């Protein structure tokens, strides 16, 4: 079940460095891509960073809409993460081709990806120089939810391996998020 | 044993989202802090991003020197990572207080942290607006090395748990980098 995550603590969804899916929509078109290069930028108001290459269809939709969602996928979705990270959305609907299902965002027009373990809905903080020079986008997080089976009270608590978050290596290989421990 | 990492593939050291130690030096002063918010920005020439708050001593040293090192610590160092992430370097030598040992960089004046599993030596790409507005620093990676026991041929291959990389959660808790798998 999805539960709201307090915005000022939403950085905790990304703090451990998981690979994300970036979903976007504009003018009746939609897309989803994988991104290993995303992280928190600030606590309150919460902001995130994500690198989105100029060649991607996602880039076109984010620039047209000023919105995107960072979806945190889990191990059960790893093959689909690789697929939407390898193919381009130019000329095809990657939701349809990958089998990933869109579902509505709470506060943005971009879809969320069903079955993910957390969602950060973002509005672009316009920084044209970063976007042009570095393909770097800043998003302010305007809504956040997580699957209460693996995230509650501000903490991840992975049990089922299929629901662990992912850390992309290269060439279709990942690390699953591993053992939790405290010092 | 440390081995050189090809610069154009040095992003792979950070691609899975590990927590890092940021080390810096200027005018005979030195410091080390922990940062969960670091990631690759570009492949070739390789660039990285790291968020360094204005209140930190590290910030002062990076601004004075234009250099920093991203060190990737391992589980054996987790308690020291928490310590240098909690205390300020203003008024104390955190290498001395934490027991972390500095060792020379190859190409920058900033020290590296002995016992880490990888190193990215960086020169700041000056972007004053990002630094002031977002505490965001861009570094060009000018040298990279990794411990060949856990990284070789462009891939991590963790075996011993003590040498796994770390993913910070909050409050002294981490995830170790987990199981590797391919799809």
CSV table of C-alpha atoms in Angstrom, one decimal:
chain,number,residue,atom,x,y,z
A,1,UNK,CA,0.0,0.0,0.0
A,2,UNK,CA,1.3,3.5,-0.8
A,3,UNK,CA,1.6,6.0,2.0
A,4,UNK,CA,2.5,9.6,1.9
A,5,UNK,CA,6.1,10.5,2.8
A,6,UNK,CA,6.7,13.8,4.6
A,7,UNK,CA,8.3,16.1,2.0
A,8,UNK,CA,11.1,17.3,4.3
A,9,UNK,CA,12.1,13.7,4.7
A,10,UNK,CA,11.6,12.6,1.2
A,11,UNK,CA,15.4,12.8,0.6
A,12,UNK,CA,15.6,9.5,2.5
A,13,UNK,CA,14.0,7.7,-0.4
A,14,UNK,CA,17.1,8.5,-2.5
A,15,UNK,CA,19.8,8.9,0.2
A,16,UNK,CA,21.1,5.4,-0.3
A,17,UNK,CA,21.7,6.0,-4.1
A,18,UNK,CA,19.2,3.7,-5.8
A,19,UNK,CA,18.8,3.6,-9.6
A,20,UNK,CA,15.5,5.4,-10.7
A,21,UNK,CA,13.0,5.4,-13.5
A,22,UNK,CA,12.3,8.9,-14.8
A,23,UNK,CA,8.7,9.2,-16.1
A,24,UNK,CA,7.3,12.2,-18.0
A,25,UNK,CA,4.5,13.3,-20.2
A,26,UNK,CA,3.5,16.3,-22.4
A,27,UNK,CA,0.7,16.9,-24.9
A,28,UNK,CA,-0.7,13.3,-24.6
A,29,UNK,CA,2.7,11.7,-25.1
A,30,UNK,CA,4.5,9.9,-22.2
A,31,UNK,CA,7.8,8.1,-21.6
A,32,UNK,CA,9.9,6.3,-19.0
A,33,UNK,CA,13.7,5.9,-18.9
A,34,UNK,CA,16.2,4.5,-16.4
A,35,UNK,CA,18.7,6.8,-14.7
A,36,UNK,CA,21.5,5.9,-12.3
A,37,UNK,CA,22.5,9.5,-12.0
A,38,UNK,CA,19.9,11.0,-9.6
A,39,UNK,CA,20.3,12.1,-6.0
A,40,UNK,CA,19.0,14.5,-3.4
A,41,UNK,CA,20.1,18.2,-3.5
A,42,UNK,CA,18.3,19.7,-0.6
A,43,UNK,CA,16.0,18.9,2.4
A,44,UNK,CA,13.4,21.6,2.7
A,45,UNK,CA,12.0,22.5,0.3
A,46,UNK,CA,13.2,19.2,-1.0
A,47,UNK,CA,15.1,19.2,-4.3
A,48,UNK,CA,16.6,16.4,-6.4
A,49,UNK,CA,19.1,16.3,-9.3
A,50,UNK,CA,18.9,14.0,-12.3
A,51,UNK,CA,21.0,13.9,-15.5
A,52,UNK,CA,18.9,13.5,-18.6
A,53,UNK,CA,20.8,13.4,-21.9
A,54,UNK,CA,19.8,15.7,-24.8
A,55,UNK,CA,19.2,12.7,-27.1
A,56,UNK,CA,16.4,11.3,-25.0
A,57,UNK,CA,12.7,11.6,-25.6
A,58,UNK,CA,12.3,12.1,-21.8
A,59,UNK,CA,14.3,15.3,-22.2
A,60,UNK,CA,11.8,16.6,-24.8
A,61,UNK,CA,8.9,15.8,-22.5
A,62,UNK,CA,10.5,17.3,-19.4
A,63,UNK,CA,11.3,20.5,-21.2
A,64,UNK,CA,7.8,20.7,-22.6
A,65,UNK,CA,6.0,20.0,-19.3
A,66,UNK,CA,8.4,21.2,-16.6
A,67,UNK,CA,7.7,18.1,-14.6
A,68,UNK,CA,9.0,14.6,-14.0
A,69,UNK,CA,8.6,11.7,-11.5
A,70,UNK,CA,11.5,9.8,-10.0
A,71,UNK,CA,10.2,6.3,-9.5
A,72,UNK,CA,12.3,3.9,-7.4
A,73,UNK,CA,12.0,0.4,-9.0
A,74,UNK,CA,12.7,-2.9,-7.2
A,75,UNK,CA,14.5,-6.1,-8.1
A,76,UNK,CA,11.3,-7.6,-9.5
A,77,UNK,CA,11.4,-4.9,-12.2
A,78,UNK,CA,15.1,-5.2,-13.0
A,79,UNK,CA,14.7,-6.5,-16.6
A,80,UNK,CA,12.2,-3.8,-17.4
A,81,UNK,CA,14.6,-1.2,-15.9
A,82,UNK,CA,17.3,-2.4,-18.3
A,83,UNK,CA,14.9,-2.4,-21.2
A,84,UNK,CA,13.7,1.2,-20.7
A,85,UNK,CA,17.3,2.2,-20.1
A,86,UNK,CA,18.5,0.7,-23.4
A,87,UNK,CA,15.7,1.6,-25.9
A,88,UNK,CA,14.7,5.1,-26.9
A,89,UNK,CA,11.2,6.5,-26.5
A,90,UNK,CA,11.4,8.2,-29.9
A,91,UNK,CA,8.9,6.4,-32.1
A,92,UNK,CA,7.5,4.0,-29.5
A,93,UNK,CA,5.6,3.9,-26.2
A,94,UNK,CA,8.1,2.3,-23.8
A,95,UNK,CA,5.3,1.7,-21.3
A,96,UNK,CA,3.7,-0.6,-23.9
A,97,UNK,CA,6.9,-2.2,-25.0
A,98,UNK,CA,8.3,-2.9,-21.5
A,99,UNK,CA,5.0,-3.9,-19.9
A,100,UNK,CA,5.5,-1.2,-17.2
A,101,UNK,CA,2.1,0.2,-16.3
A,102,UNK,CA,1.5,4.0,-15.9
A,103,UNK,CA,-0.6,5.3,-13.1
A,104,UNK,CA,-1.5,8.9,-12.3
A,105,UNK,CA,0.7,11.2,-10.3
A,106,UNK,CA,-0.8,13.0,-7.3
A,107,UNK,CA,0.4,16.5,-8.1
A,108,UNK,CA,2.0,16.4,-11.6
A,109,UNK,CA,0.8,15.4,-15.0
A,110,UNK,CA,3.7,12.9,-15.5
A,111,UNK,CA,2.6,9.3,-14.9
A,112,UNK,CA,4.1,7.2,-12.1
A,113,UNK,CA,5.3,3.6,-12.8
A,114,UNK,CA,3.1,1.1,-11.1
A,115,UNK,CA,4.8,-1.5,-8.9
A,116,UNK,CA,7.7,0.8,-7.9
A,117,UNK,CA,8.5,1.1,-4.2
A,118,UNK,CA,8.6,4.9,-4.0
A,119,UNK,CA,7.8,8.0,-6.0
A,120,UNK,CA,9.1,11.6,-6.0
A,121,UNK,CA,7.0,13.9,-8.1
A,122,UNK,CA,9.0,16.9,-9.2
A,123,UNK,CA,8.6,20.3,-10.8
A,124,UNK,CA,11.7,21.5,-12.7
A,125,UNK,CA,13.5,24.4,-11.1
A,126,UNK,CA,14.6,26.2,-14.3
A,127,UNK,CA,18.4,26.4,-14.6
A,128,UNK,CA,19.0,26.7,-18.3
A,129,UNK,CA,22.8,26.8,-18.0
A,130,UNK,CA,22.9,23.5,-16.1
A,131,UNK,CA,20.4,21.9,-18.5
A,132,UNK,CA,22.3,22.9,-21.6
A,133,UNK,CA,25.8,22.6,-20.4
A,134,UNK,CA,25.6,19.5,-18.2
A,135,UNK,CA,22.2,17.8,-19.0
A,136,UNK,CA,21.5,18.4,-15.3
A,137,UNK,CA,18.0,19.0,-14.1
A,138,UNK,CA,16.9,20.2,-10.7
A,139,UNK,CA,13.5,19.2,-9.5
A,140,UNK,CA,11.5,20.4,-6.5
A,141,UNK,CA,9.7,17.5,-4.9
A,142,UNK,CA,6.0,18.3,-4.6
A,143,UNK,CA,4.6,14.9,-3.6
A,144,UNK,CA,6.2,11.7,-2.3
A,145,UNK,CA,4.9,8.3,-1.6
A,146,UNK,CA,6.4,4.9,-0.7
A,147,UNK,CA,5.2,1.3,-0.4
A,148,UNK,CA,4.6,0.8,3.3
A,149,UNK,CA,5.7,-2.8,3.0
A,150,UNK,CA,9.3,-1.6,2.6
A,151,UNK,CA,9.2,2.0,3.8
A,152,UNK,CA,7.6,3.5,6.9
A,153,UNK,CA,8.4,5.9,9.8
A,154,UNK,CA,11.0,7.5,7.6
A,155,UNK,CA,13.0,4.3,7.1
A,156,UNK,CA,13.5,1.6,4.5
A,157,UNK,CA,13.0,-1.9,5.9
A,158,UNK,CA,13.6,-4.4,3.1
A,159,UNK,CA,12.7,-8.0,3.7
A,160,UNK,CA,11.5,-9.6,0.5
A,161,UNK,CA,14.4,-9.6,-2.0
A,162,UNK,CA,12.0,-8.9,-4.9
A,163,UNK,CA,11.2,-5.6,-3.3
A,164,UNK,CA,14.8,-4.4,-2.7
A,165,UNK,CA,15.9,-1.3,-4.5
A,166,UNK,CA,18.6,-1.5,-7.3
A,167,UNK,CA,22.0,0.0,-7.9
A,168,UNK,CA,23.0,-0.1,-11.5
A,169,UNK,CA,26.5,-1.3,-12.4
A,170,UNK,CA,26.7,-1.6,-16.3
A,171,UNK,CA,25.8,-4.0,-19.0
A,172,UNK,CA,22.6,-5.2,-17.4
A,173,UNK,CA,24.2,-5.9,-14.0
A,174,UNK,CA,22.9,-4.5,-10.7
A,175,UNK,CA,23.6,-4.7,-7.0
A,176,UNK,CA,20.5,-5.1,-4.9
A,177,UNK,CA,20.4,-2.9,-1.8
A,178,UNK,CA,22.1,-5.1,0.8
A,179,UNK,CA,22.2,-5.7,4.5
A,180,UNK,CA,21.2,-2.8,6.9
A,181,UNK,CA,23.4,-2.2,9.9
A,182,UNK,CA,24.1,0.5,12.4
A,183,UNK,CA,27.4,1.7,14.0
B,1,UNK,CA,46.7,-3.1,-4.0
B,2,UNK,CA,45.6,0.1,-5.7
B,3,UNK,CA,45.4,0.1,-9.5
B,4,UNK,CA,44.7,2.9,-11.9
B,5,UNK,CA,41.2,3.2,-13.3
B,6,UNK,CA,40.7,4.4,-16.8
B,7,UNK,CA,39.3,7.9,-16.5
B,8,UNK,CA,36.5,7.5,-19.0
B,9,UNK,CA,35.3,4.5,-17.0
B,10,UNK,CA,35.8,6.1,-13.6
B,11,UNK,CA,32.0,6.8,-13.3
B,12,UNK,CA,31.6,3.1,-12.6
B,13,UNK,CA,33.2,3.7,-9.2
B,14,UNK,CA,30.2,5.9,-8.3
B,15,UNK,CA,27.5,4.5,-10.5
B,16,UNK,CA,25.9,2.3,-7.8
B,17,UNK,CA,25.4,5.3,-5.5
B,18,UNK,CA,27.8,4.7,-2.6
B,19,UNK,CA,28.4,7.1,0.2
B,20,UNK,CA,31.7,8.9,-0.1
B,21,UNK,CA,34.3,10.7,2.1
B,22,UNK,CA,35.3,14.1,0.7
B,23,UNK,CA,38.9,15.1,1.5
B,24,UNK,CA,40.5,18.4,1.0
B,25,UNK,CA,43.4,20.6,1.9
B,26,UNK,CA,44.6,24.2,1.6
B,27,UNK,CA,47.5,26.1,3.1
B,28,UNK,CA,48.7,23.3,5.3
B,29,UNK,CA,45.2,22.6,6.6
B,30,UNK,CA,43.3,19.4,5.7
B,31,UNK,CA,39.9,17.9,6.4
B,32,UNK,CA,37.6,14.9,5.6
B,33,UNK,CA,33.8,14.7,5.7
B,34,UNK,CA,31.2,12.2,4.8
B,35,UNK,CA,28.7,12.9,1.9
B,36,UNK,CA,25.8,10.8,0.7
B,37,UNK,CA,25.0,13.3,-2.0
B,38,UNK,CA,27.6,12.6,-4.7
B,39,UNK,CA,27.2,11.1,-8.2
B,40,UNK,CA,28.7,11.0,-11.7
B,41,UNK,CA,27.8,13.8,-14.0
B,42,UNK,CA,29.6,12.9,-17.3
B,43,UNK,CA,31.7,10.2,-18.9
B,44,UNK,CA,34.5,11.8,-20.8
B,45,UNK,CA,36.0,14.0,-19.6
B,46,UNK,CA,34.7,12.5,-16.4
B,47,UNK,CA,32.9,14.8,-14.0
B,48,UNK,CA,31.2,14.3,-10.7
B,49,UNK,CA,28.8,16.2,-8.5
B,50,UNK,CA,28.9,16.6,-4.7
B,51,UNK,CA,26.9,18.7,-2.3
B,52,UNK,CA,29.0,20.5,0.3
B,53,UNK,CA,27.2,22.8,2.8
B,54,UNK,CA,28.4,26.3,3.4
B,55,UNK,CA,28.9,25.6,7.1
B,56,UNK,CA,31.5,23.0,6.6
B,57,UNK,CA,35.3,23.4,6.9
B,58,UNK,CA,35.6,21.2,3.8
B,59,UNK,CA,33.8,23.9,1.8
B,60,UNK,CA,36.4,26.5,2.9
B,61,UNK,CA,39.2,24.2,1.8
B,62,UNK,CA,37.7,23.3,-1.5
B,63,UNK,CA,37.0,27.0,-2.3
B,64,UNK,CA,40.6,27.9,-1.4
B,65,UNK,CA,42.3,25.0,-3.3
B,66,UNK,CA,39.9,24.2,-6.2
B,67,UNK,CA,40.4,20.5,-5.5
B,68,UNK,CA,38.9,17.6,-3.6
B,69,UNK,CA,39.0,13.8,-3.5
B,70,UNK,CA,36.0,11.5,-3.4
B,71,UNK,CA,37.1,8.5,-1.4
B,72,UNK,CA,34.8,5.4,-1.4
B,73,UNK,CA,34.9,4.0,2.1
B,74,UNK,CA,34.0,0.4,3.0
B,75,UNK,CA,32.1,-1.3,5.8
B,76,UNK,CA,35.2,-1.7,8.0
B,77,UNK,CA,35.3,2.1,8.1
B,78,UNK,CA,31.6,2.7,8.8
B,79,UNK,CA,32.1,4.1,12.3
B,80,UNK,CA,34.7,6.5,11.1
B,81,UNK,CA,32.4,7.6,8.3
B,82,UNK,CA,29.7,8.4,10.8
B,83,UNK,CA,32.2,10.3,13.0
B,84,UNK,CA,33.6,12.5,10.3
B,85,UNK,CA,30.0,13.0,9.0
B,86,UNK,CA,28.8,14.2,12.4
B,87,UNK,CA,31.7,16.4,13.7
B,88,UNK,CA,32.9,19.6,12.2
B,89,UNK,CA,36.5,20.2,11.1
B,90,UNK,CA,36.4,23.7,12.4
B,91,UNK,CA,38.9,23.7,15.2
B,92,UNK,CA,40.1,20.1,15.0
B,93,UNK,CA,41.9,17.7,12.7
B,94,UNK,CA,39.3,15.1,11.8
B,95,UNK,CA,42.0,12.7,10.5
B,96,UNK,CA,43.5,12.7,14.0
B,97,UNK,CA,40.2,12.5,15.9
B,98,UNK,CA,38.8,9.7,13.7
B,99,UNK,CA,41.9,7.7,13.2
B,100,UNK,CA,41.5,7.9,9.4
B,101,UNK,CA,44.9,8.2,7.8
B,102,UNK,CA,45.7,10.6,5.1
B,103,UNK,CA,47.8,9.6,2.1
B,104,UNK,CA,49.0,11.7,-0.8
B,105,UNK,CA,46.9,12.2,-3.9
B,106,UNK,CA,48.4,11.4,-7.3
B,107,UNK,CA,47.4,14.6,-9.1
B,108,UNK,CA,45.9,16.9,-6.5
B,109,UNK,CA,47.1,18.4,-3.2
B,110,UNK,CA,44.1,17.1,-1.3
B,111,UNK,CA,44.9,14.0,0.7
B,112,UNK,CA,43.3,10.6,0.1
B,113,UNK,CA,41.9,8.5,2.9
B,114,UNK,CA,43.9,5.3,3.4
B,115,UNK,CA,42.0,2.1,3.5
B,116,UNK,CA,39.2,3.2,1.2
B,117,UNK,CA,38.4,1.0,-1.8
B,118,UNK,CA,38.5,3.7,-4.5
B,119,UNK,CA,39.5,7.3,-5.1
B,120,UNK,CA,38.4,10.0,-7.6
B,121,UNK,CA,40.7,13.0,-7.5
B,122,UNK,CA,38.9,16.1,-8.7
B,123,UNK,CA,39.5,19.7,-9.8
B,124,UNK,CA,36.6,22.0,-9.3
B,125,UNK,CA,34.8,23.2,-12.5
B,126,UNK,CA,33.9,26.7,-11.3
B,127,UNK,CA,30.2,27.3,-11.4
B,128,UNK,CA,29.7,30.0,-8.8
B,129,UNK,CA,25.9,30.1,-9.1
B,130,UNK,CA,25.6,26.4,-8.4
B,131,UNK,CA,28.0,26.7,-5.5
B,132,UNK,CA,26.3,29.6,-3.9
B,133,UNK,CA,22.7,28.8,-4.6
B,134,UNK,CA,22.7,25.0,-4.2
B,135,UNK,CA,26.0,24.1,-2.4
B,136,UNK,CA,26.6,22.1,-5.5
B,137,UNK,CA,30.2,21.5,-6.7
B,138,UNK,CA,31.2,20.0,-10.1
B,139,UNK,CA,34.6,18.3,-10.2
B,140,UNK,CA,36.5,17.0,-13.2
B,141,UNK,CA,38.1,13.7,-12.3
B,142,UNK,CA,41.9,13.9,-13.0
B,143,UNK,CA,43.0,10.6,-11.4
B,144,UNK,CA,41.2,7.5,-10.3
B,145,UNK,CA,42.4,4.4,-8.5
B,146,UNK,CA,40.7,1.4,-6.9
B,147,UNK,CA,41.6,-1.5,-4.7
B,148,UNK,CA,42.1,-4.4,-7.1
B,149,UNK,CA,40.8,-6.9,-4.5
B,150,UNK,CA,37.3,-5.4,-5.0
B,151,UNK,CA,37.5,-3.6,-8.4
B,152,UNK,CA,39.2,-4.8,-11.6
B,153,UNK,CA,38.5,-4.8,-15.4
B,154,UNK,CA,36.0,-2.0,-14.9
B,155,UNK,CA,33.8,-3.9,-12.4
B,156,UNK,CA,33.2,-4.2,-8.7
B,157,UNK,CA,33.5,-7.7,-7.3
B,158,UNK,CA,32.8,-7.6,-3.6
B,159,UNK,CA,33.5,-10.8,-1.7
B,160,UNK,CA,34.6,-9.9,1.9
B,161,UNK,CA,31.8,-8.0,3.6
B,162,UNK,CA,34.3,-5.7,5.4
B,163,UNK,CA,35.3,-4.3,2.0
B,164,UNK,CA,31.8,-3.7,0.6
B,165,UNK,CA,30.8,-0.1,-0.1
B,166,UNK,CA,28.3,1.8,2.0
B,167,UNK,CA,24.9,3.5,1.3
B,168,UNK,CA,24.0,5.9,4.1
B,169,UNK,CA,20.4,5.9,5.5
B,170,UNK,CA,20.3,8.2,8.5
B,171,UNK,CA,21.1,8.2,12.2
B,172,UNK,CA,24.3,6.1,11.9
B,173,UNK,CA,22.6,3.4,9.8
B,174,UNK,CA,23.8,2.1,6.4
B,175,UNK,CA,23.0,-0.4,3.8
B,176,UNK,CA,26.0,-2.4,2.6
B,177,UNK,CA,26.2,-2.9,-1.1
B,178,UNK,CA,24.3,-6.1,-1.7
B,179,UNK,CA,24.1,-9.0,-4.0
B,180,UNK,CA,25.2,-8.6,-7.6
B,181,UNK,CA,23.0,-10.0,-10.4
B,182,UNK,CA,22.4,-9.6,-14.1
B,183,UNK,CA,19.2,-9.7,-16.1
